[in-house]
CSV table of C-alpha atoms and ligand atoms in Angstrom, one decimal:
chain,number,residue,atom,x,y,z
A,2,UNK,CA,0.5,-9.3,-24.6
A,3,UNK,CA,2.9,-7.6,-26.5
A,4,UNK,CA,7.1,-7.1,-25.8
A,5,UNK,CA,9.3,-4.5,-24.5
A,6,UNK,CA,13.2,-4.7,-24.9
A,7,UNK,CA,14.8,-2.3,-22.1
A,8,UNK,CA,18.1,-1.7,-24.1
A,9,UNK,CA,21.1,-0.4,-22.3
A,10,UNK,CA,20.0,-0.4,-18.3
A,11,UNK,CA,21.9,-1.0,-15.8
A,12,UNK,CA,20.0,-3.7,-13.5
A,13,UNK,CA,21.2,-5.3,-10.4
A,14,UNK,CA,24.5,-2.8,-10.7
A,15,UNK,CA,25.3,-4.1,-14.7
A,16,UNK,CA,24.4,-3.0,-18.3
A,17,UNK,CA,22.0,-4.9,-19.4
A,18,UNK,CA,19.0,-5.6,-22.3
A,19,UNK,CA,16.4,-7.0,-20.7
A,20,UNK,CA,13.4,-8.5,-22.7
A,21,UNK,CA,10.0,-8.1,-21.1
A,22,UNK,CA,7.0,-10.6,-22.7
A,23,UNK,CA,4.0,-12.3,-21.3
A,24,UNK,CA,3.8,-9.8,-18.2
A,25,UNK,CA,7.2,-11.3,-16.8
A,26,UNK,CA,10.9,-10.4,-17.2
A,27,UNK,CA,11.4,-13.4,-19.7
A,28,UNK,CA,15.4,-12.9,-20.5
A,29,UNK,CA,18.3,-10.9,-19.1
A,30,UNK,CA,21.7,-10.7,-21.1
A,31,UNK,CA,24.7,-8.5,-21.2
A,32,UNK,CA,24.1,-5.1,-22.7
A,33,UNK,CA,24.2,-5.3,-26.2
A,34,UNK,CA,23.6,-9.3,-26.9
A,35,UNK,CA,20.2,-9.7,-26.9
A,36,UNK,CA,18.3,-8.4,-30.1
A,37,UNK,CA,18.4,-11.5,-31.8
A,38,UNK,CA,15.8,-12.6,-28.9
A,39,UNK,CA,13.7,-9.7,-29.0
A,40,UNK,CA,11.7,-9.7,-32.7
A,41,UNK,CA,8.4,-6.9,-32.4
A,42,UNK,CA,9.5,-6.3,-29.1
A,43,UNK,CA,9.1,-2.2,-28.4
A,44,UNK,CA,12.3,-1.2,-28.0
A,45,UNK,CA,13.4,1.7,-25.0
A,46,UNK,CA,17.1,2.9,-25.3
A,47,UNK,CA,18.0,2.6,-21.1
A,48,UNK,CA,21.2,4.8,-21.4
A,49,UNK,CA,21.8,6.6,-18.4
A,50,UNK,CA,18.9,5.0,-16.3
A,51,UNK,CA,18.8,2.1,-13.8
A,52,UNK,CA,16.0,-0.6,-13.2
A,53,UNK,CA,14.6,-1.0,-9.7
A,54,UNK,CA,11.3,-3.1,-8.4
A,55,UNK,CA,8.2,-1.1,-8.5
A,56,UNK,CA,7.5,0.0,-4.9
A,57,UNK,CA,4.8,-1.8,-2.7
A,58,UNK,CA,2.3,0.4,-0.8
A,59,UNK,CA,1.1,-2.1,1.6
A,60,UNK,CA,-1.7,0.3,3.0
A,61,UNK,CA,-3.7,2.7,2.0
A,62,UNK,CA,-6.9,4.3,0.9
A,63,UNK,CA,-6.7,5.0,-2.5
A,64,UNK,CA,-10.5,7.0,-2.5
A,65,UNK,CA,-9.3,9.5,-0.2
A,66,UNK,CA,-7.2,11.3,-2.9
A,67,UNK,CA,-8.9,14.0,-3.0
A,68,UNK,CA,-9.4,14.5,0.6
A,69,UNK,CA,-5.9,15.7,1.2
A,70,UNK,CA,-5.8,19.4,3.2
A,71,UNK,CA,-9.3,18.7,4.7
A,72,UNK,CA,-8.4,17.6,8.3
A,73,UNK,CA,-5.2,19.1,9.0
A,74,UNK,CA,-3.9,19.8,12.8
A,75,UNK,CA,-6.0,17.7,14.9
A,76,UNK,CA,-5.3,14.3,16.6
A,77,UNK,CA,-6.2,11.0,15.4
A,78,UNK,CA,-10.0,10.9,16.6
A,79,UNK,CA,-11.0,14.2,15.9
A,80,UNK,CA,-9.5,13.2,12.6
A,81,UNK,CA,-11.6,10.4,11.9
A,82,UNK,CA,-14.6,11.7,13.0
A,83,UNK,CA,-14.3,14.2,10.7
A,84,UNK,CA,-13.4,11.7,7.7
A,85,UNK,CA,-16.2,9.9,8.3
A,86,UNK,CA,-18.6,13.0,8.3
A,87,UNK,CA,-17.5,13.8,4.8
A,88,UNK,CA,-17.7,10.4,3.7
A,89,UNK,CA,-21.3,10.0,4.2
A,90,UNK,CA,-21.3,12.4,1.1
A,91,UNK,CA,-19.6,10.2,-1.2
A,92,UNK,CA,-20.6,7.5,-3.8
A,93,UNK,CA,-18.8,5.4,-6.0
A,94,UNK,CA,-18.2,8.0,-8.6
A,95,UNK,CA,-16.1,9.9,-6.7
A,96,UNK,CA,-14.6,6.6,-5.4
A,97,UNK,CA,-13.7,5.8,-9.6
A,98,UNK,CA,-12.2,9.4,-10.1
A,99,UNK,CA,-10.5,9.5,-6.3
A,100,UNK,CA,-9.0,6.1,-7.4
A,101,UNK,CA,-7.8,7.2,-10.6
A,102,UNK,CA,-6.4,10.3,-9.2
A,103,UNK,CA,-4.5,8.0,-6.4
A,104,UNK,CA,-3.3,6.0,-9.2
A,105,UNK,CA,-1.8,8.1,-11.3
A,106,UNK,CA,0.2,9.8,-8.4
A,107,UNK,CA,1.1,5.8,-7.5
A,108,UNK,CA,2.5,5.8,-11.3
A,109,UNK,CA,4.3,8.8,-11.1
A,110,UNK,CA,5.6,8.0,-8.0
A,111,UNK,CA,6.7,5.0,-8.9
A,112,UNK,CA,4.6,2.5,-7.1
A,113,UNK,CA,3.3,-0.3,-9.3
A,114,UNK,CA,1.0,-2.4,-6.4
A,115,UNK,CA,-0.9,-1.0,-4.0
A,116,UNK,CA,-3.0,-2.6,-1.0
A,117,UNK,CA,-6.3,-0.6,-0.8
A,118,UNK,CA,-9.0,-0.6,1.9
A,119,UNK,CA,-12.3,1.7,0.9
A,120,UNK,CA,-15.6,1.7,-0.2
A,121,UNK,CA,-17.2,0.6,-3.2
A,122,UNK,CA,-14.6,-1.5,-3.7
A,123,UNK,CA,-15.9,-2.2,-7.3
A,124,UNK,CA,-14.5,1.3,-8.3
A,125,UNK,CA,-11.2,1.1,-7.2
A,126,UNK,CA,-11.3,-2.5,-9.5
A,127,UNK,CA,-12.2,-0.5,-12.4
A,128,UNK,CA,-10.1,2.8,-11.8
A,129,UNK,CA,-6.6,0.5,-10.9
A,130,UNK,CA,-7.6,-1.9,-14.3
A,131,UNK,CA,-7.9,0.9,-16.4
A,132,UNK,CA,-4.4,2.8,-15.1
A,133,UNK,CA,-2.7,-1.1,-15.5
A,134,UNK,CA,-1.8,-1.0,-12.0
A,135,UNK,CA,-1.4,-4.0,-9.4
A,136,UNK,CA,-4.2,-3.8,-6.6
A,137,UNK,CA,-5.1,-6.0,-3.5
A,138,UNK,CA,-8.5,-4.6,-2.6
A,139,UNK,CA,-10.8,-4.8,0.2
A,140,UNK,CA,-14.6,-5.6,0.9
A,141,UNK,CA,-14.0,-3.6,3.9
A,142,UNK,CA,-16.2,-5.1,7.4
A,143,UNK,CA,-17.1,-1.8,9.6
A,144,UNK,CA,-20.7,-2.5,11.1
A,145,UNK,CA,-20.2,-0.3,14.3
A,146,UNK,CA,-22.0,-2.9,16.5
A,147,UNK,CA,-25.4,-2.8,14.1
A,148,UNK,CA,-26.7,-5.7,13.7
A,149,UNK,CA,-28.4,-5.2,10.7
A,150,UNK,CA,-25.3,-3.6,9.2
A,151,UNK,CA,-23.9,-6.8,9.4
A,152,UNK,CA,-25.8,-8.5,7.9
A,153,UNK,CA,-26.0,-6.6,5.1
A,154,UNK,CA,-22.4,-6.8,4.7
A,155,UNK,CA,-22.1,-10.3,5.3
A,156,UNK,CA,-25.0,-10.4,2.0
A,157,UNK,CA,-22.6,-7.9,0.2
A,158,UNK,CA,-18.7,-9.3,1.1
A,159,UNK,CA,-20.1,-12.6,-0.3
A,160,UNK,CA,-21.7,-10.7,-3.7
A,161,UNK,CA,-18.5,-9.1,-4.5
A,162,UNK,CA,-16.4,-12.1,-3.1
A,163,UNK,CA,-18.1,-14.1,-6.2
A,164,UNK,CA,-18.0,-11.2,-8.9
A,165,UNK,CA,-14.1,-11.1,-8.0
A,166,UNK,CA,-14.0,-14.7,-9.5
A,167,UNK,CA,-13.8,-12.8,-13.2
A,168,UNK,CA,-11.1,-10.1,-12.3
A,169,UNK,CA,-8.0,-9.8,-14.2
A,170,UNK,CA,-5.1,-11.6,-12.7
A,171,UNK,CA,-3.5,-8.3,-11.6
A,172,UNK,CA,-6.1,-7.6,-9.0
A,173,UNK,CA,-6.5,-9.7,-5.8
A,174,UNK,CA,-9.7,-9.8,-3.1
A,175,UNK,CA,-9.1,-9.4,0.3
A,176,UNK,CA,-11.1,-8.6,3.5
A,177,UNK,CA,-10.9,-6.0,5.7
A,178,UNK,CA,-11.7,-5.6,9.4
A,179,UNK,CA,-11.7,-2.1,9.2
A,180,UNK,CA,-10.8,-1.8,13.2
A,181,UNK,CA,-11.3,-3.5,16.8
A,182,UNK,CA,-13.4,-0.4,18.1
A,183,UNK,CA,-15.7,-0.5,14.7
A,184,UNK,CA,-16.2,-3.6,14.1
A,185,UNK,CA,-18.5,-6.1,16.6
A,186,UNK,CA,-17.1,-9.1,17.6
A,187,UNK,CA,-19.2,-11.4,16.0
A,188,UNK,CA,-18.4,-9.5,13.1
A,189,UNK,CA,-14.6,-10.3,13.6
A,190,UNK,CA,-15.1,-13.4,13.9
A,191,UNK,CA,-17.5,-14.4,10.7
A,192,UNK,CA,-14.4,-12.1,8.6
A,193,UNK,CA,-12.2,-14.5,10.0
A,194,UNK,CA,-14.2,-17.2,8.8
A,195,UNK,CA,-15.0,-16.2,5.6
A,196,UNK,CA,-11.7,-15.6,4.6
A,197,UNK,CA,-9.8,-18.8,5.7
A,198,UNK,CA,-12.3,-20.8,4.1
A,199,UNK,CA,-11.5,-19.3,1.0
A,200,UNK,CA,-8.0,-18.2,1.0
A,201,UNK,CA,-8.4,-14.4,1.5
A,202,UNK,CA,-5.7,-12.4,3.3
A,203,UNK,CA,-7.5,-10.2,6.1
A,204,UNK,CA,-6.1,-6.8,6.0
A,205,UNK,CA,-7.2,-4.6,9.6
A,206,UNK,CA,-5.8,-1.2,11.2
A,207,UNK,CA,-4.4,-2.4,14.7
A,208,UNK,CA,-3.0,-0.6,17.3
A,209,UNK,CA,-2.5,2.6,15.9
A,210,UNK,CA,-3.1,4.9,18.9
A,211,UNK,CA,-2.6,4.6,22.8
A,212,UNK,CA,-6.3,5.1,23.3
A,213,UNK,CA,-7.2,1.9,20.9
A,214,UNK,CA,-5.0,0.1,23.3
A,215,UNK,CA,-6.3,1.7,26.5
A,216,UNK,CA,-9.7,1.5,25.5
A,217,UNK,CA,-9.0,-2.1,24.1
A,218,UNK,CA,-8.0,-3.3,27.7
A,219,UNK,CA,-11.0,-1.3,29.9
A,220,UNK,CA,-13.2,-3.7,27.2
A,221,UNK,CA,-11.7,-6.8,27.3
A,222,UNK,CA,-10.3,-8.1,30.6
A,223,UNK,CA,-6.9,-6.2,30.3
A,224,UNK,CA,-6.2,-7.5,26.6
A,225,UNK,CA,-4.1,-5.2,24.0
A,226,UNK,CA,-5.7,-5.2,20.6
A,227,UNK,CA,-2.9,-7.8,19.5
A,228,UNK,CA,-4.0,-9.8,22.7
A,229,UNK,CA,-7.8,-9.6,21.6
A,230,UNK,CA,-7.3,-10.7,18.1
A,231,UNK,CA,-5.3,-12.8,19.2
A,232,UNK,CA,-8.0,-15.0,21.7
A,233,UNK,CA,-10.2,-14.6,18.5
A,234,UNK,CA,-7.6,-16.9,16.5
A,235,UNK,CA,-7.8,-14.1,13.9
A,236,UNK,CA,-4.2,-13.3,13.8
A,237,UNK,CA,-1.8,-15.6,11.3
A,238,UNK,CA,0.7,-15.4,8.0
A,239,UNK,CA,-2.3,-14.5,6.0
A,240,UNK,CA,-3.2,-11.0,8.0
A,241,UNK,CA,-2.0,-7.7,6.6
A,242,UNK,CA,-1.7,-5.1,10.0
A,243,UNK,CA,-1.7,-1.5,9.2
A,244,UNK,CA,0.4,0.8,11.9
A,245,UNK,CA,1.5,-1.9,14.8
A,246,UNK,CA,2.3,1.6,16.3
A,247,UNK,CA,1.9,0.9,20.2
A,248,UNK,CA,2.9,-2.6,20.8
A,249,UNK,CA,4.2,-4.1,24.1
A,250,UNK,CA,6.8,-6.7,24.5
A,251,UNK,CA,4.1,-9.4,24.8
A,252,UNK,CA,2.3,-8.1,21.8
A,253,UNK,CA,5.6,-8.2,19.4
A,254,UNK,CA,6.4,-11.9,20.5
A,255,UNK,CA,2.2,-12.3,19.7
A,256,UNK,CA,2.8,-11.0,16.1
A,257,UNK,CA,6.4,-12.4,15.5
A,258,UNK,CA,5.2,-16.1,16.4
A,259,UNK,CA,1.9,-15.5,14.4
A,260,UNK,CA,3.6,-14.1,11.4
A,261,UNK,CA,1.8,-11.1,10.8
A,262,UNK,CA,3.1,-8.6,8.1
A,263,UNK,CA,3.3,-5.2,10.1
A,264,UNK,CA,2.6,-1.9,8.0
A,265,UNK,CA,4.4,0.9,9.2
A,266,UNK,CA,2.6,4.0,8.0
A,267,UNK,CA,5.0,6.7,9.6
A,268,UNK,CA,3.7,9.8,7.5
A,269,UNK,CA,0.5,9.2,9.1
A,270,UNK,CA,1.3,8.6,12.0
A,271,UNK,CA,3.5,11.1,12.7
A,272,UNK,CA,1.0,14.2,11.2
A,273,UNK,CA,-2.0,13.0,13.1
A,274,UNK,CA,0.2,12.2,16.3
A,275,UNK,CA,-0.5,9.0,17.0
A,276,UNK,CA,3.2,8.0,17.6
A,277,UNK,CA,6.6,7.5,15.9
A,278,UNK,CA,8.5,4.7,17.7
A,279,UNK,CA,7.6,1.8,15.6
A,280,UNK,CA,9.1,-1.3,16.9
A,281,UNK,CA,10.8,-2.6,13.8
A,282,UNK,CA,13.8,-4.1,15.4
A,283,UNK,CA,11.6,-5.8,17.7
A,284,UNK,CA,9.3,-6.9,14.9
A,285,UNK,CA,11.6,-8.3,12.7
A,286,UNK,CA,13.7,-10.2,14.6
A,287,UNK,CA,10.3,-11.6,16.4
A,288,UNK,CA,9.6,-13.0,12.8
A,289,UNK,CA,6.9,-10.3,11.5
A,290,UNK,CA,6.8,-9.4,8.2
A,291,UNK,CA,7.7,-5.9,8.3
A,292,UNK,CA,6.3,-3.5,5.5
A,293,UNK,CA,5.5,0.0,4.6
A,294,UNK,CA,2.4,1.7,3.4
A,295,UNK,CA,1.9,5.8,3.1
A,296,UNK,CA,-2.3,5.6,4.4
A,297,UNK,CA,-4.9,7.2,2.7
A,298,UNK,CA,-3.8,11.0,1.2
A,299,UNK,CA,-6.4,12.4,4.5
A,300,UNK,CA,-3.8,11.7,6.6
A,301,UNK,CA,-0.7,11.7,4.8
A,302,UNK,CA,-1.2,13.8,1.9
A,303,UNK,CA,0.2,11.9,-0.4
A,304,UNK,CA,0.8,8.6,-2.1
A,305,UNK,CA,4.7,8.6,-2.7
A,306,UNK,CA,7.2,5.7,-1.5
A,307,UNK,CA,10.3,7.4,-1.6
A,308,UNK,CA,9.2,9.8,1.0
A,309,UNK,CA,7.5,7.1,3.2
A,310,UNK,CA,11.1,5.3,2.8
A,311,UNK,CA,13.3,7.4,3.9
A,312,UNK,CA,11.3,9.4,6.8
A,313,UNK,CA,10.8,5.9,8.1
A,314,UNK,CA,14.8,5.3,8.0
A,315,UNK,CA,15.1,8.6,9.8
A,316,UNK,CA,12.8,8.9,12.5
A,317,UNK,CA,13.7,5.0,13.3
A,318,UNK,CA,17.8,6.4,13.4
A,319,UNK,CA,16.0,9.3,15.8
A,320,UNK,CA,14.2,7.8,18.0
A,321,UNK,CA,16.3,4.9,18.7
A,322,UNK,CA,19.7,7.6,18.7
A,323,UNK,CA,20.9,4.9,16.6
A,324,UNK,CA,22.2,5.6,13.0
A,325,UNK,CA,22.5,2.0,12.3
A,326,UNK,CA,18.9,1.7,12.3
A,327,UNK,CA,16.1,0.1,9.5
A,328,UNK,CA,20.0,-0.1,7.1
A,329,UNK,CA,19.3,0.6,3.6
A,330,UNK,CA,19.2,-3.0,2.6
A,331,UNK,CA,16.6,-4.1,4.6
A,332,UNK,CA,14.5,-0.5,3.9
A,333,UNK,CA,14.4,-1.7,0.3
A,334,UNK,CA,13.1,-5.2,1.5
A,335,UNK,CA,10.5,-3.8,3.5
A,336,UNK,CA,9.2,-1.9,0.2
A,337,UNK,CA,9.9,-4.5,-2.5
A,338,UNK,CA,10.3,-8.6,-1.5
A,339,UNK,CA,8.4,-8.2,2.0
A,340,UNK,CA,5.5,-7.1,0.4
A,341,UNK,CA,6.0,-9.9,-2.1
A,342,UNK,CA,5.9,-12.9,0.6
A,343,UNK,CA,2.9,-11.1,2.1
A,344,UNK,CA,1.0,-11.1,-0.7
A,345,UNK,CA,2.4,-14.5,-2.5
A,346,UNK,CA,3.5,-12.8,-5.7
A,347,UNK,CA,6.4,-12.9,-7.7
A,348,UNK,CA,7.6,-9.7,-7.6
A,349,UNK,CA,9.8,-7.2,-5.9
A,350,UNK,CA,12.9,-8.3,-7.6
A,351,UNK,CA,14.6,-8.2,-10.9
A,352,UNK,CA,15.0,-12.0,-12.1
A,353,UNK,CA,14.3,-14.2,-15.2
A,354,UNK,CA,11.1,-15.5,-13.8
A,355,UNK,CA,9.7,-12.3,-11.9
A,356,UNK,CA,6.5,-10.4,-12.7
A,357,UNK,CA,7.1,-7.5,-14.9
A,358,UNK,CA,6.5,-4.8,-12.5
A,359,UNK,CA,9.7,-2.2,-13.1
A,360,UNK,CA,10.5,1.1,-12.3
A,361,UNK,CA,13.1,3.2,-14.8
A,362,UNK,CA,15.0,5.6,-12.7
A,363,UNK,CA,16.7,8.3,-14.4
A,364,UNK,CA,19.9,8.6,-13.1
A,365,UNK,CA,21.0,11.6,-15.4
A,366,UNK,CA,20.6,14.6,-12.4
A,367,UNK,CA,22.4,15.8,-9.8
A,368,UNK,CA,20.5,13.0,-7.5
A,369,UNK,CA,22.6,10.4,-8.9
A,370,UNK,CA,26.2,12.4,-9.1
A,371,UNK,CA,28.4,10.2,-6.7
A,372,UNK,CA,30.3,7.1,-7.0
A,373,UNK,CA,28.5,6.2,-4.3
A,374,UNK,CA,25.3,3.6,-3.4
A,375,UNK,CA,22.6,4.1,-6.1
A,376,UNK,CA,19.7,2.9,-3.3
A,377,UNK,CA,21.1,5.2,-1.0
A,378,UNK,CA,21.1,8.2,-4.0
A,379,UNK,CA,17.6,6.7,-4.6
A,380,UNK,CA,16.3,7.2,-1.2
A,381,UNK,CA,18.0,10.0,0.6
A,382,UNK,CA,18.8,11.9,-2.4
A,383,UNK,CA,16.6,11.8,-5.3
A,384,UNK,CA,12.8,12.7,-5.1
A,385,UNK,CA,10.0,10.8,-7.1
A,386,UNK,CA,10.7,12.3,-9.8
A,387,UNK,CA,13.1,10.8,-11.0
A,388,UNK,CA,10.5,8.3,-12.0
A,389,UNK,CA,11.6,7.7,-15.7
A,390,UNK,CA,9.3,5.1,-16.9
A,391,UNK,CA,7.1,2.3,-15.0
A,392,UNK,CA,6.3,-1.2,-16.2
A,393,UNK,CA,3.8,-2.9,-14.5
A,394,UNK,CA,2.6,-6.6,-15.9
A,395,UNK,CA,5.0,-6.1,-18.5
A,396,UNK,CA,3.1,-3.1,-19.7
A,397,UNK,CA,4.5,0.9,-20.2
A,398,UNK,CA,1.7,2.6,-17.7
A,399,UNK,CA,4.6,5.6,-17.8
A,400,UNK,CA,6.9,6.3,-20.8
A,401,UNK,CA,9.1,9.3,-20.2
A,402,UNK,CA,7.1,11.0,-17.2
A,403,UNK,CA,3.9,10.9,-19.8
A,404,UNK,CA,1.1,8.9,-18.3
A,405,UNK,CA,-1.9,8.1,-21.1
A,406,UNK,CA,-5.0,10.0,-20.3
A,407,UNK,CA,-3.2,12.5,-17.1
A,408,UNK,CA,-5.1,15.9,-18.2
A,409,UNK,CA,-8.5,13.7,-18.8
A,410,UNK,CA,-7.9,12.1,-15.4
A,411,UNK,CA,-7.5,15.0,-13.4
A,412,UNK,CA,-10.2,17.3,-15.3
A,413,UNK,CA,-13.3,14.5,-14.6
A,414,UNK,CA,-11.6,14.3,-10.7
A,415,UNK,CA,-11.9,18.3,-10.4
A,416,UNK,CA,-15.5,18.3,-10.8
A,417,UNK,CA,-16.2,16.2,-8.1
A,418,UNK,CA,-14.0,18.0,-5.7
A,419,UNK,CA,-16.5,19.8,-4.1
A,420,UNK,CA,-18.7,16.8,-3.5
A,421,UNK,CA,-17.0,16.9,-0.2
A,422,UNK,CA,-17.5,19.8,1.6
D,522,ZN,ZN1,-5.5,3.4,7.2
């Protein structure tokens, strides 16, 4: 693995050359005193740009990036009914291109890991090893109370589960329980199983909407979805929970005590109108491990952290009529070093030691034109692109807005587009 030498950046507020080699940031010195250190490295002159984490999209469906504009104005179950009408015409060639399409937006967007959940999971493996991205990716559990569904995905999880064995070290098998209300109980429970008896983080959509909840209770003696999972034992450290949307008191002490990294997705959320108060004060001083995610582009339309930052930041000031709400520190926490602890990696910050994954912001633009907080210019100001350059495993995936490959990606997407209608 080769070397890059960021010369001239400003990192962590100071000018700085930072030497990138073995997929990790091996050195960081005072601008201007490290060449001697740096032999073959490939050299980038940083003037005028600052380094920052590469973002964490802790949920999302990365093979639903070409199904943006297809189910806009109607509520959450309508919604999905629809999705899953057009998904019966898919395969896993339009889950490769989809994937590559998501990933590319991730690059320029300035995401550098992303935690997927879709089918043919395979796919997304090769499209987000090819693009040089960071994936965690799901065999995702959905039988709808068929029995023979499940076992057949018990037969597959298990398949894939061994062919992960020979992935590259940037890609990371999980499980998913795709929901309570489509997935049978005993289903649940074997996930739960299979992945604390071999490490796996379980990654599940919970309590998105109030009917999950309502419905949730008529089913199970009164129990909330958190309550349910709960009684299961399912619910520790190692589960991911996308949305955490509609939560009682009860059910924030449940996942606070447990643990449980919390996903808001508040793009989603808020355009299928599931709900907008998202308990993260409640969360994270109960102890969950508050993240963000943008969902799958069907829902949210696009892929981009910047914009899931700061409307997250905003409709938590609304909401709560509080301007001292989700503060800027913790909002880049709950996009870079949360996601870290979730998944165990290195990552997330800029430090002799960390996993190469950087983003170069260009700072040269109007965005960037105040003496004032460079994260706060970053997130309320400047849009995504003012993406520079991304690194991810000590590797260029962007240099200078160019991506390798962009016009090829998007011309083998196109013709699948219609696949889907
Ligand atoms: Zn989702």
């Amino acid at each position: 693995m080769g070397k890059i030498l960021l010369k001239d950046i400003i990192l962590n507020g100071q000018a700085s050359d930072v030497l990138v080699a073995d997929g990790i940031i091996a050195k960081i010195a005072p601008s201007g005193s490290l060449c001697s250190g740096a032999d073959e490295a490939e050299v980038m002159d940083c003037e005028g740009k600052t380094a920052f984490p590469g973002l964490v999209n802790m949920h999302t469906h990365a093979g639903m990036a070409m199904m943006r504009g297809v189910g806009e104005d109607i509520g959450f179950h309508q919604w999905l009914d629809r999705i899953w009408e057009i998904e019966k015409n898919i395969d896993e060639e339009y889950v490769y291109h989809a994937t590559k399409v998501a990933c590319l937006e991730m690059i320029k967007t300035g995401t550098t890991t992303f935690n997927d959940q879709y089918w043919y999971m395979p796919m997304a493996y090769k499209a987000a090893s090819e693009m040089g991205l960071r994936s965690v990716l799901s065999y995702v559990i959905c039988d709808r109370n068929d029995p023979l569904e499940s076992e057949r995905q018990k037969v597959q999880c298990q398949e894939m589960y061994e062919a992960s064995k020979s992935w590259a070290g940037t890609a990371m098998f999980v499980l998913s329980v795709h929901a309570i209300y489509s997935v049978s109980e005993p289903m649940i429970l074997w996930a739960r199983d299979f992945a604390r008896a071999n490490g796996l983080k379980l990654h599940v959509h919970l309590s998105e909407t109030e009917k999950e909840v309502e419905d949730c209770k008529a089913e199970h003696g009164g129990m909330s979805p958190v309550e349910y999972l709960d009684s299961l034992g399912v619910l520790g450290p190692d589960v991911i929970a996308a949305h955490t949307l509609w939560l009682s008191d009860r059910d924030v002490e449940i996942l606070g005590k447990r643990g449980v990294t919390c996903v808001h997705n508040v793009n989603s959320n808020l355009k299928l109108a599931s709900g907008y108060k998202f308990r993260y004060n409640e969360l994270r001083d109960a102890g969950a491990n508050v993240c963000l995610g943008t969902d799958g582009c069907g829902s949210s339309n696009n892929l981009d952290m910047l914009e899931t930052m700061k409307t997250s930041a905003m409709i938590q000031k609304a909401w709560r009529e509080d301007s001292s709400a989700m503060p800027l520190g913790e909002l880049i926490a709950i996009a870079t070093t949360n996601p870290a602890k979730a998944l165990g990696l290195n990552l997330g910050r800029l430090e002799e030691g960390a996993l190469a994954d950087i983003i170069i912001i260009d700072t040269d633009n109007y965005h960037f034109m105040s003496p004032g907080s460079f994260e706060a210019n970053l997130v309320y100001s400047a849009h995504s692109d003012c993406v520079d350059s991304v690194i991810c495993n000590g590797r260029f995936v962007m240099k200078n807005r160019v991506v390798p490959g962009e016009k090829e990606i998007l011309t083998h997407a196109r013709r699948h587009l219609d696949r889907i209608l």
